[in-house]
PDB file of C-alpha atoms and ligand atoms in Angstrom:
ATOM      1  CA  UNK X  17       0.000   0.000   0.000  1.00 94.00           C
ATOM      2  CA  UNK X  18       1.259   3.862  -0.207  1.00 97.00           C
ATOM      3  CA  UNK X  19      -0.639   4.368   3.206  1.00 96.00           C
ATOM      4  CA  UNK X  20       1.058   6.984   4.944  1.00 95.00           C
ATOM      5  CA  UNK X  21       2.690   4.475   7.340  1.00 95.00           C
ATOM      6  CA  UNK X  22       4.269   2.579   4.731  1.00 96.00           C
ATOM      7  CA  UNK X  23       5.505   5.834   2.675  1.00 96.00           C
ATOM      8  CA  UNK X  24       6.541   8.032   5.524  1.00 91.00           C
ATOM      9  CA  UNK X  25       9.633   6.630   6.618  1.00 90.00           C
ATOM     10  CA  UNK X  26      11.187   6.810   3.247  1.00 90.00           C
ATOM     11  CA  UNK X  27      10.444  10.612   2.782  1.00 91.00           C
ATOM     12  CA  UNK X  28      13.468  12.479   4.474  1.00 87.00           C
ATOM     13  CA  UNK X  29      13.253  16.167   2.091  1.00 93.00           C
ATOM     14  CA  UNK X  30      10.452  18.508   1.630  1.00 96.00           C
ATOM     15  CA  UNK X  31       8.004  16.936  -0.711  1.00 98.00           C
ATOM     16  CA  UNK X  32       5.909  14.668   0.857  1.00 97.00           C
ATOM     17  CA  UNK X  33       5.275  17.560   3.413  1.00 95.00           C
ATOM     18  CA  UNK X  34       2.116  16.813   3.911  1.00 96.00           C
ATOM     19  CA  UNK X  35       1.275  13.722   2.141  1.00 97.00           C
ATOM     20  CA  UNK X  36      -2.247  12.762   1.537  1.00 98.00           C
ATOM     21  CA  UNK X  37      -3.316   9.127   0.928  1.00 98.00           C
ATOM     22  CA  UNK X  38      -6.679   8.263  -0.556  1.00 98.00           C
ATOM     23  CA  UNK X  39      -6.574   3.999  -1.020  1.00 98.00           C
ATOM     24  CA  UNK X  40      -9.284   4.259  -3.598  1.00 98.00           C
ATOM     25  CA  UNK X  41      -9.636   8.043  -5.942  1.00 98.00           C
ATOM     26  CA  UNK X  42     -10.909   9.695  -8.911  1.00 98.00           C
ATOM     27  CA  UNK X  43      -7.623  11.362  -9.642  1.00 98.00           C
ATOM     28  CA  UNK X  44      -5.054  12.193  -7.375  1.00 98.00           C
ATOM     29  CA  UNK X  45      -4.085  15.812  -9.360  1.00 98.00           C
ATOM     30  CA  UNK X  46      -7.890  16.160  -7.961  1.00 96.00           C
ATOM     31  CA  UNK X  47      -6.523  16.078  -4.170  1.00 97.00           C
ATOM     32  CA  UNK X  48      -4.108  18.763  -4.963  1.00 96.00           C
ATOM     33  CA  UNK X  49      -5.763  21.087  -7.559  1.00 92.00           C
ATOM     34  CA  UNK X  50      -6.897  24.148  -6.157  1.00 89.00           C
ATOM     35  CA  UNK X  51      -6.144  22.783  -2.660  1.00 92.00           C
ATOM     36  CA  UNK X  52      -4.328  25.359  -1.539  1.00 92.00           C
ATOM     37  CA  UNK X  53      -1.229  23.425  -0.234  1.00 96.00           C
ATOM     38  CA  UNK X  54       2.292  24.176   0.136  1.00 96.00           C
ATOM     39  CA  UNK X  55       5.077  23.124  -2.405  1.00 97.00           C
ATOM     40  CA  UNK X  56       6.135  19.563  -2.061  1.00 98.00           C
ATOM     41  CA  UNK X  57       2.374  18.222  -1.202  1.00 98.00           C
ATOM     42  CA  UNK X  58       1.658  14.976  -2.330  1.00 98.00           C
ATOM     43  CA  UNK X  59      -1.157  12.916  -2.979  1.00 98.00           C
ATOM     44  CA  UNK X  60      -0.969   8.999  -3.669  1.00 98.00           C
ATOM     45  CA  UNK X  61      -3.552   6.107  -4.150  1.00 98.00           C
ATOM     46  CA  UNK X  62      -3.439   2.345  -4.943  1.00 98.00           C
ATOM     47  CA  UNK X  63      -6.402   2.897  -7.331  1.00 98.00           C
ATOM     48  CA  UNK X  64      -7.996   5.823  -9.630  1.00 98.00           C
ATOM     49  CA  UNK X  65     -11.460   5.521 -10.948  1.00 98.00           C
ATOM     50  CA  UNK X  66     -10.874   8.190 -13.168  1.00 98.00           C
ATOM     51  CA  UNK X  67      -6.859   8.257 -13.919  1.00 98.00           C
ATOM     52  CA  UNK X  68      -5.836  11.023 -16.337  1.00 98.00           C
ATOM     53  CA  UNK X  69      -3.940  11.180 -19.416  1.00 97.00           C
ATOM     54  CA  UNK X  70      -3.182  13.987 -21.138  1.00 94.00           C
ATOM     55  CA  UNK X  71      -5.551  15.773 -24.033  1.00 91.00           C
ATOM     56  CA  UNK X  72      -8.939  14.196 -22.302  1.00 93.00           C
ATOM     57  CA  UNK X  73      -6.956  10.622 -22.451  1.00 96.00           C
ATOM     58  CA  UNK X  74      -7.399   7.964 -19.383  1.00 97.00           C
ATOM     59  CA  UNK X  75      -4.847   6.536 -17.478  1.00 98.00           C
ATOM     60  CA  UNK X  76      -6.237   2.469 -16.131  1.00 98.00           C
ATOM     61  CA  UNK X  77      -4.499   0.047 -13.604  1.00 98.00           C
ATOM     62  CA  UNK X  78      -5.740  -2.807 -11.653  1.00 98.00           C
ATOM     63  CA  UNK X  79      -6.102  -1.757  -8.152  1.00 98.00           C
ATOM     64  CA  UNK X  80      -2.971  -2.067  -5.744  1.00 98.00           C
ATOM     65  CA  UNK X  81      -0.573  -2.644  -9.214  1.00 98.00           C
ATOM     66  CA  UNK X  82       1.015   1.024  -9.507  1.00 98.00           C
ATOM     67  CA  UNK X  83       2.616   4.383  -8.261  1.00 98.00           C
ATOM     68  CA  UNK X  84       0.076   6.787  -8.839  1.00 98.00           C
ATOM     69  CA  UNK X  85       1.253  10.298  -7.173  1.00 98.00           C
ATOM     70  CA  UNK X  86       0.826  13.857  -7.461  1.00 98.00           C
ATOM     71  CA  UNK X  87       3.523  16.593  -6.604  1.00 98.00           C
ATOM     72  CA  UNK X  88       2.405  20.216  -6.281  1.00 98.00           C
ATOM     73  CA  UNK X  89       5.087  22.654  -6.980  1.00 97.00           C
ATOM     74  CA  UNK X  90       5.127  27.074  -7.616  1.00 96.00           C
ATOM     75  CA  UNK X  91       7.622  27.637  -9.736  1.00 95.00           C
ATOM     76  CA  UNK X  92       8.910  30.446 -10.178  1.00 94.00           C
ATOM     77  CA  UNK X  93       7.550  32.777 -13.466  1.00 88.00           C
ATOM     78  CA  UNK X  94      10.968  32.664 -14.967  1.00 88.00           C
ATOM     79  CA  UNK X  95      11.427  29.179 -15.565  1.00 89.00           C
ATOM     80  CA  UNK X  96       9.724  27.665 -18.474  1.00 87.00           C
ATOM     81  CA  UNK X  97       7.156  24.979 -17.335  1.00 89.00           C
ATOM     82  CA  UNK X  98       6.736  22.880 -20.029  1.00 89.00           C
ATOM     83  CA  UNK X  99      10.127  21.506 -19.020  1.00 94.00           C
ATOM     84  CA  UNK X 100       8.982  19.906 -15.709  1.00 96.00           C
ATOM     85  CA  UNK X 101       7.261  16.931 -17.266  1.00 96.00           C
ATOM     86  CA  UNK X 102      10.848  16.643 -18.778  1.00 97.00           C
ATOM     87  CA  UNK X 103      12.131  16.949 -15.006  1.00 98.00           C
ATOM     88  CA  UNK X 104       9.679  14.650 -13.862  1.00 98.00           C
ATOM     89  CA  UNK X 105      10.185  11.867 -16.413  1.00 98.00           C
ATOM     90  CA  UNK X 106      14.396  12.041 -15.760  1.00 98.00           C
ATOM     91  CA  UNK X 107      13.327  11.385 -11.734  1.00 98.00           C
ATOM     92  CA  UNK X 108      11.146   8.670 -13.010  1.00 98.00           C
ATOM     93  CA  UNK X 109      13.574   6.625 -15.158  1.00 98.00           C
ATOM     94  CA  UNK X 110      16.718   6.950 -12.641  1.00 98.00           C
ATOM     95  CA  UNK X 111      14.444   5.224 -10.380  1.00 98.00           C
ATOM     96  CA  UNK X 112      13.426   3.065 -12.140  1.00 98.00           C
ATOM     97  CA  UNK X 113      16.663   2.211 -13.656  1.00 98.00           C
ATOM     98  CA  UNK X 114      18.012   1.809 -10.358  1.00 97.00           C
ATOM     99  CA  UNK X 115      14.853  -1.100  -9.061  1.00 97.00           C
ATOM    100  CA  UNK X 116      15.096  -3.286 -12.182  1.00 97.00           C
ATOM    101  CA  UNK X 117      18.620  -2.519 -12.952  1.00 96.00           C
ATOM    102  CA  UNK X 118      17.615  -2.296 -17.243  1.00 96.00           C
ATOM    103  CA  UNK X 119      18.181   1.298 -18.680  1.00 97.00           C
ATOM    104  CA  UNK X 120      15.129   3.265 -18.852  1.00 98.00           C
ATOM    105  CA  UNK X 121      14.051   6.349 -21.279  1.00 98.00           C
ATOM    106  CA  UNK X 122      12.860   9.532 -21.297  1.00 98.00           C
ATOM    107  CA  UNK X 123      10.549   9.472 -24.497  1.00 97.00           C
ATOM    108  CA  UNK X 124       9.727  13.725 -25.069  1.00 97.00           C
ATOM    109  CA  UNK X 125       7.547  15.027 -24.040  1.00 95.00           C
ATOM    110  CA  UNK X 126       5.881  12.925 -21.162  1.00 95.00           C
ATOM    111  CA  UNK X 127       6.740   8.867 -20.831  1.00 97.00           C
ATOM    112  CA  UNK X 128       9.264   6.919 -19.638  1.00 98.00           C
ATOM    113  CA  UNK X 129      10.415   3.949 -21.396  1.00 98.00           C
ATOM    114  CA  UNK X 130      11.531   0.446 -20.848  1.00 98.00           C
ATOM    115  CA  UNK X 131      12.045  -1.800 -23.395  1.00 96.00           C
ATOM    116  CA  UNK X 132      11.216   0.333 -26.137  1.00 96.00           C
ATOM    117  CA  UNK X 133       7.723   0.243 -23.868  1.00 97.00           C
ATOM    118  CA  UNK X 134       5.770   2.871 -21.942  1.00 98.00           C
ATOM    119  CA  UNK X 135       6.426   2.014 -18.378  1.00 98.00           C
ATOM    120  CA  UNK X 136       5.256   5.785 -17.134  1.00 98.00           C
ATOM    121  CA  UNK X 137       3.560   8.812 -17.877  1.00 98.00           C
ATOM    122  CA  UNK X 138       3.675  12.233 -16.623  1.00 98.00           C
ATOM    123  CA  UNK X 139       0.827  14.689 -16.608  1.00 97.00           C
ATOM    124  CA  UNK X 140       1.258  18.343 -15.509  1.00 96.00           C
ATOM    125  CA  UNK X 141      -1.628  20.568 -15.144  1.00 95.00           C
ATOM    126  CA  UNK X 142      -0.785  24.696 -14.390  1.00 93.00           C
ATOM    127  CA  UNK X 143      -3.300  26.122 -12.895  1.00 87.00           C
ATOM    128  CA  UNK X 144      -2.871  29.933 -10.938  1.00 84.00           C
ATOM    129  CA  UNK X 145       0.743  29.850 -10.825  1.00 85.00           C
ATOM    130  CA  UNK X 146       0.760  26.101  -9.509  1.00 93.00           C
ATOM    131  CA  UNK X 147       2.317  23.292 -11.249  1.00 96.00           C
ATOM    132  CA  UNK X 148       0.302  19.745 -10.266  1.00 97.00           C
ATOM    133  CA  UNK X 149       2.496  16.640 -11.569  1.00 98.00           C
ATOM    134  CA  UNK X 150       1.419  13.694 -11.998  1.00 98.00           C
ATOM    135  CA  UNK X 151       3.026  10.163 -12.294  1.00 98.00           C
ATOM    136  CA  UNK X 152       1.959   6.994 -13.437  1.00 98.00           C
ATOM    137  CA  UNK X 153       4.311   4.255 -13.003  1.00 99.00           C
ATOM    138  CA  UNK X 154       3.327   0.148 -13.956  1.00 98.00           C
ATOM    139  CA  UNK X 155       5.103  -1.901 -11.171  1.00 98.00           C
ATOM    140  CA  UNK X 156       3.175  -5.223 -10.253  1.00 98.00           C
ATOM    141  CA  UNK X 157       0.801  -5.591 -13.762  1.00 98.00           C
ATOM    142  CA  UNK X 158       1.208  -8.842 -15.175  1.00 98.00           C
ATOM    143  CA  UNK X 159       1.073  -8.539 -18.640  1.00 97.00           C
ATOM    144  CA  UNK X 160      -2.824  -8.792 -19.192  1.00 97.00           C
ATOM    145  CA  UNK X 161      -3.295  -6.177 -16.371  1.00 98.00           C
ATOM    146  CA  UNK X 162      -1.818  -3.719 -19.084  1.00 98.00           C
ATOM    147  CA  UNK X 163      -3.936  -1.830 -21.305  1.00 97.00           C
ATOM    148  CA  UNK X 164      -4.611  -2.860 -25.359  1.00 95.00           C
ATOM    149  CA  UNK X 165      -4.776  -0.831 -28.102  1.00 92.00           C
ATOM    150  CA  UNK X 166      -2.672   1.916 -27.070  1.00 92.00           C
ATOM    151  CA  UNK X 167      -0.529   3.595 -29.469  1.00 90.00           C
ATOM    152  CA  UNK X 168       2.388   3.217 -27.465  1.00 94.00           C
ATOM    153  CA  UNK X 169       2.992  -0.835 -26.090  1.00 96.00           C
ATOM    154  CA  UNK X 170       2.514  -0.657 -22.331  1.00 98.00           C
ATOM    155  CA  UNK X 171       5.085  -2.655 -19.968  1.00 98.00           C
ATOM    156  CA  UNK X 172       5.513  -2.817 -15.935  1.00 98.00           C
ATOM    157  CA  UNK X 173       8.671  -3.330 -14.145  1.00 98.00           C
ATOM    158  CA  UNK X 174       7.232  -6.732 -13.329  1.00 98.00           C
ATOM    159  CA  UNK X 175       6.650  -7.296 -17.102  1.00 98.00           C
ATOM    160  CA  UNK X 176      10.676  -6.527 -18.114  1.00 97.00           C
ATOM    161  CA  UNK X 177      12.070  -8.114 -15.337  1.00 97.00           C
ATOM    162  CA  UNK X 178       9.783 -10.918 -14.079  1.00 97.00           C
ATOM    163  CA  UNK X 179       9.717  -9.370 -10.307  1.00 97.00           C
ATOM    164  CA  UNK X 180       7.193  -7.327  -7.651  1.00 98.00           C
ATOM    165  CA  UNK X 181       8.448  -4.544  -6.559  1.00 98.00           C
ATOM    166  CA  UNK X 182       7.647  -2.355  -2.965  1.00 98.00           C
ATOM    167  CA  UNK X 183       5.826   0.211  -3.696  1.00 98.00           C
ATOM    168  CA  UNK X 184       6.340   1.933  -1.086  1.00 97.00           C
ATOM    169  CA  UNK X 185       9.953   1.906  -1.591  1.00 97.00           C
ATOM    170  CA  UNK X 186       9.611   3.103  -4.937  1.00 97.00           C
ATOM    171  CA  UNK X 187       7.789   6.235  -4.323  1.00 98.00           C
ATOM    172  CA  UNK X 188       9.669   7.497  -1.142  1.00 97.00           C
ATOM    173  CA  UNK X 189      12.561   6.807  -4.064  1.00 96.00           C
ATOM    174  CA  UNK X 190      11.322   8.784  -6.547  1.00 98.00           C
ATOM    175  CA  UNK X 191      10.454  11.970  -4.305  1.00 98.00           C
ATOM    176  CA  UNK X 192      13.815  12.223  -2.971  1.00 96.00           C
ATOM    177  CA  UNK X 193      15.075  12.112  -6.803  1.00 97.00           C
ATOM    178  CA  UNK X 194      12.337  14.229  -8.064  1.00 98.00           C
ATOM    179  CA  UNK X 195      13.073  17.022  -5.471  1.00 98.00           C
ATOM    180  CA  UNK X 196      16.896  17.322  -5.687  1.00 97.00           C
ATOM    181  CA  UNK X 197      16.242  17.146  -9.653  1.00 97.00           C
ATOM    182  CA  UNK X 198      13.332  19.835  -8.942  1.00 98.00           C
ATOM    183  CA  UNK X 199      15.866  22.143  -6.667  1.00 97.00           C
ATOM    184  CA  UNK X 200      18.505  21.732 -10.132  1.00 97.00           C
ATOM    185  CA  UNK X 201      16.165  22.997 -12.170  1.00 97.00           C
ATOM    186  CA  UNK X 202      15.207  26.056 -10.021  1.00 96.00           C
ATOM    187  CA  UNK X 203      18.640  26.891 -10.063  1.00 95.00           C
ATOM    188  CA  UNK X 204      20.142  26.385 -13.372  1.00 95.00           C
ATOM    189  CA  UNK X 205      17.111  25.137 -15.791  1.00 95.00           C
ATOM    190  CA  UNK X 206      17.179  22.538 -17.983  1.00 96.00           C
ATOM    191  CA  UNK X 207      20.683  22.809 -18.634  1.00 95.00           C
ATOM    192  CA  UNK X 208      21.568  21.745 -14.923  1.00 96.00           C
ATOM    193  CA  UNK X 209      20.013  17.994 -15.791  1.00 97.00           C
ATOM    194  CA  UNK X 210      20.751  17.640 -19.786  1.00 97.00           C
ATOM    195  CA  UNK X 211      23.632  15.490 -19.189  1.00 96.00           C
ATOM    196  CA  UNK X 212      20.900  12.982 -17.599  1.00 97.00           C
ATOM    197  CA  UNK X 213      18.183  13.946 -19.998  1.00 97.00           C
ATOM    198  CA  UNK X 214      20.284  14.033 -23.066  1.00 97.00           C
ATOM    199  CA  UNK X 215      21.880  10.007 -22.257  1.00 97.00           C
ATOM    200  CA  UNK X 216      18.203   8.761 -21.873  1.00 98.00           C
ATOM    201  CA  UNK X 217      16.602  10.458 -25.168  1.00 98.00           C
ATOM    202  CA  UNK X 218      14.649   7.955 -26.571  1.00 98.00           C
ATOM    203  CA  UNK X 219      13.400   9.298 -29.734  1.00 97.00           C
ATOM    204  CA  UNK X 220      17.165  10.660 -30.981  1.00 97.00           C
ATOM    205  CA  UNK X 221      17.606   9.498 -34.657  1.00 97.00           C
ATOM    206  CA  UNK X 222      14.335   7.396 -34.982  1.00 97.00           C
ATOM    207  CA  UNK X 223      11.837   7.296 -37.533  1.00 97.00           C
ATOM    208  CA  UNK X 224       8.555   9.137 -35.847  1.00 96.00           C
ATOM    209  CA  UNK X 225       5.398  10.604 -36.762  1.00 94.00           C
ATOM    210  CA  UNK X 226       4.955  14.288 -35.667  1.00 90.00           C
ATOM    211  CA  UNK X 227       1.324  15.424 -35.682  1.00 83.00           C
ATOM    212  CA  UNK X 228       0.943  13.245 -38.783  1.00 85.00           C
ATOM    213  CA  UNK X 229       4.152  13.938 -40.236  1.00 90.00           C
ATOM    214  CA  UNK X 230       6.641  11.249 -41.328  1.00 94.00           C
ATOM    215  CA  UNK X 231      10.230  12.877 -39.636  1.00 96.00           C
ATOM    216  CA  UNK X 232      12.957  11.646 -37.828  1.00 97.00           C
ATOM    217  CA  UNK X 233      13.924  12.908 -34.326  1.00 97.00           C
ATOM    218  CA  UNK X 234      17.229  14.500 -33.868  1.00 98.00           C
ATOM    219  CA  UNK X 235      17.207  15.143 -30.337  1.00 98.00           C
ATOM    220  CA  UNK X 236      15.489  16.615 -26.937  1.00 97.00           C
ATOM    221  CA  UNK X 237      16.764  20.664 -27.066  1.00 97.00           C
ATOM    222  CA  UNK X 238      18.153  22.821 -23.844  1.00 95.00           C
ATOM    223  CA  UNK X 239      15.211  24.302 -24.090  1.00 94.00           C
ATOM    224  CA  UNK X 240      12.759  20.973 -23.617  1.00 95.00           C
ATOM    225  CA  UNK X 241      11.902  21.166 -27.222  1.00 96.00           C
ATOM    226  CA  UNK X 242      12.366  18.209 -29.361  1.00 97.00           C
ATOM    227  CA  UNK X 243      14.493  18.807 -32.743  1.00 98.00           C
ATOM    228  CA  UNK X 244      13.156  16.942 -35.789  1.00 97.00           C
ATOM    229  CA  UNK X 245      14.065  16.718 -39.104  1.00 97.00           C
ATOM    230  CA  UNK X 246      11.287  16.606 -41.595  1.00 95.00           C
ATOM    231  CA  UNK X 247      11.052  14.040 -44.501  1.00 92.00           C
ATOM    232  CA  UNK X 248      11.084  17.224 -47.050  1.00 90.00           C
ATOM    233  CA  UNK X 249      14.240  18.374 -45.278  1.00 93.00           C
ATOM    234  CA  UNK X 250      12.724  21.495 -42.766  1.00 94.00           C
ATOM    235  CA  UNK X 251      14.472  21.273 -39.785  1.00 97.00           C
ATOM    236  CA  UNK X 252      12.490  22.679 -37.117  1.00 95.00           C
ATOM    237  CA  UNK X 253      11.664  22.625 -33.035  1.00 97.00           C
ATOM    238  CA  UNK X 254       8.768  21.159 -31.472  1.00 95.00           C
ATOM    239  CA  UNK X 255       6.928  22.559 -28.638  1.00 92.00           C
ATOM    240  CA  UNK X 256       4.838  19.696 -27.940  1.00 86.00           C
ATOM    241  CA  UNK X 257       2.040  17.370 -29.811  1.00 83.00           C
ATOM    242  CA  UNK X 258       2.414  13.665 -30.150  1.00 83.00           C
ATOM    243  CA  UNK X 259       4.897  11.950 -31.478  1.00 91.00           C
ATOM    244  CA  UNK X 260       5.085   8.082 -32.780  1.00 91.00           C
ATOM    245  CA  UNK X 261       7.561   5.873 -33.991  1.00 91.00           C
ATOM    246  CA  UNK X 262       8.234   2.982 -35.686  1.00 81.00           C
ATOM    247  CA  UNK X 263       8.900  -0.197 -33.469  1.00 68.00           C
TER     248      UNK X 263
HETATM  249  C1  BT5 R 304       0.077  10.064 -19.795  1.00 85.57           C
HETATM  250  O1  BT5 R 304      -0.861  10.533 -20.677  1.00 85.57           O
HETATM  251  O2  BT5 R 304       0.912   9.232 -20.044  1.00 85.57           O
HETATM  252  C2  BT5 R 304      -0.031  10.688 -18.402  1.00 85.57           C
HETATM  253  C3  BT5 R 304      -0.449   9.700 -17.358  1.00 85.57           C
HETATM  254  C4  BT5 R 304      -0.440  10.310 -15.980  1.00 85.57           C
HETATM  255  C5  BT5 R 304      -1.041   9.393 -14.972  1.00 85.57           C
HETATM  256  C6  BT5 R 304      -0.877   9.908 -13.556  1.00 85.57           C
HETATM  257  S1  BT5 R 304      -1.350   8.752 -12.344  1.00 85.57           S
HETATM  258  C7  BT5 R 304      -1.278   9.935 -11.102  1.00 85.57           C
HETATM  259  C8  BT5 R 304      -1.854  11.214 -11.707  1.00 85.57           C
HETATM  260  N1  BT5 R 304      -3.290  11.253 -11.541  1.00 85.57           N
HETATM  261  C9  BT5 R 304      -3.930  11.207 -12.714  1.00 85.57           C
HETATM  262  O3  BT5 R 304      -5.169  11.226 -12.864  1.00 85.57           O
HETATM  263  N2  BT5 R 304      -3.019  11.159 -13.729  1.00 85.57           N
HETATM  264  C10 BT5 R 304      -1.657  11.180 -13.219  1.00 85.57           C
HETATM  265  P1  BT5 R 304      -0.909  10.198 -22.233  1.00 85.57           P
HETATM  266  O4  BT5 R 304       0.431  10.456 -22.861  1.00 85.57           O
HETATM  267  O5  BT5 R 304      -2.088  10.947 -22.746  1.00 85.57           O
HETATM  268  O6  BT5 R 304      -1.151   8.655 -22.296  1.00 85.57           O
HETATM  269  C11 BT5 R 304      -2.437   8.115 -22.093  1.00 85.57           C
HETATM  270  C12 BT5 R 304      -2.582   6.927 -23.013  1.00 85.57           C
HETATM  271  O7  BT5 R 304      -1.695   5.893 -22.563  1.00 85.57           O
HETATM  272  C13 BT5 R 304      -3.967   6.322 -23.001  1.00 85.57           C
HETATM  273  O8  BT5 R 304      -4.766   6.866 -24.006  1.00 85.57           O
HETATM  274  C14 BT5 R 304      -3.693   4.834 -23.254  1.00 85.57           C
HETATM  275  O9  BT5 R 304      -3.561   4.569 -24.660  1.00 85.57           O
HETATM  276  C15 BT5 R 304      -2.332   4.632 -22.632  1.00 85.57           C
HETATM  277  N3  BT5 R 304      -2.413   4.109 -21.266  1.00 85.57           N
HETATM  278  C16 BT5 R 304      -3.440   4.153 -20.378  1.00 85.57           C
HETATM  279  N4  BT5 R 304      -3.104   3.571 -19.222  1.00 85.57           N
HETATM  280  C17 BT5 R 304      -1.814   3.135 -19.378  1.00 85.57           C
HETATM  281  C18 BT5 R 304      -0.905   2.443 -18.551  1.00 85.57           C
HETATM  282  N5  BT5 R 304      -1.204   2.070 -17.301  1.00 85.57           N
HETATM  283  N6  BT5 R 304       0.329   2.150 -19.067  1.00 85.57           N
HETATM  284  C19 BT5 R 304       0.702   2.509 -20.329  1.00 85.57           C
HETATM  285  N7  BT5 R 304      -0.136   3.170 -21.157  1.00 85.57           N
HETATM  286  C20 BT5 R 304      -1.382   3.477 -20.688  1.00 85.57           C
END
């Protein structure tokens, strides 16, 4: 469970401060939206009813399978925000890298990969000045627990690696990563974790589609947008959209 008793003693830094546990939600960016809360608040279930992707998208696990968290966070005006999924997504795959010991991706602009499979998502909803991040991570789904027919192939660290993990363990984990990455960031933007971000760029050099467009991916920028190279030859800079690729 991510009960407060079983999470607690593996926060030691800021976020988690307060943390609010639900064992059955809609959504936990619901908890923090609009709550009010400090930065670092986190909510966390074992099961969402109504799990949220991005664009009006779902996000579906079996009860008691996942890490489903949200972090609030006020960052400051300065600092461009679509780069905190990017943020997010590095904490996500060094954790995870470092449970199932298998090297894990950042795929722009929101998943994590293992694989070559979507092991994590990130949502982040700005709302007044408040950042609410959200994380999805597959741990215990065997692999009919996963969802079909999405347009990326879903895996869980149980899936790649044929082992359960803590969750518990795993989420006390990721908000110690997610915070010192977080406290980078605030100082020295993007640039302070490219090094990370740059090694773990899934999509550099693949064949993709970009909002319909056959391309191939040169590489996440400094500035969190994602270089691609058209097949007519324009070079040009994503913002953000949806990008597939050829398995
Ligand atoms: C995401 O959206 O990947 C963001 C997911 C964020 C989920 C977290 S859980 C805690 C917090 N509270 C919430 O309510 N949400 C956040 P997107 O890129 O739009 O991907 C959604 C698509 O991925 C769906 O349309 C499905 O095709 C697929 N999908 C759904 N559930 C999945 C899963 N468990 N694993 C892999 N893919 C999934």
């Amino acid at each position: 469970m991510l009960s407060s008793e079983a999470v607690e003693l593996h926060l030691r830094g800021r976020f988690g401060k307060p943390y609010l546990y639900e064992p059955e939600c809609e959504s936990t960016q619901q908890l923090l939206v609009d709550s009010g809360l400090p930065e670092g608040a986190v909510a966390a279930t074992d099961h969402q009813t109504g799990g949220r992707g991005r664009l009006g998208r779902t996000w579906e696990e079996p009860a008691g399978s996942s890490v489903l968290v949200s972090v609030l966070l006020h960052p400051p005006a300065e600092r461009r925000l679509p780069e905190l999924s990017l943020v997010a997504a590095l904490a996500v795959a060094e954790t995870v890298e470092l449970a199932v010991v298998l090297a894990a991706q950042v795929k722009w602009p929101n998943d994590v990969m293992l694989n070559r499979r979507k092991v994590a998502g990130i949502l982040s909803e700005l709302s007044d000045g408040t950042v609410v991040v959200g994380i999805g991570i597959n741990v215990n789904q065997t692999r009919d627990q996963l969802p079909l027919g999405a347009p990326t192939e879903p895996a869980s660290l149980r899936t790649a690696t044929g082992t359960t993990y803590d969750r518990a363990v795993l989420l006390g984990s990721l908000l110690m990563r997610l915070e010192r990455m977080y406290d980078v960031w605030l100082d020295a933007g993007l640039d302070g974790i490219y090094g990370g971000l740059g090694a773990r760029d899934f999509l550099r050099g693949r064949r993709i589609t970009a909002d319909g467009e056959p391309a191939t991916a040169v590489q996440i920028l400094r500035d969190g947008r994602l270089e691609i190279e058209t097949d007519s030859g324009e070079v040009k800079a994503l913002e953000s959209g949806e990008v597939l690729f050829a398995r």
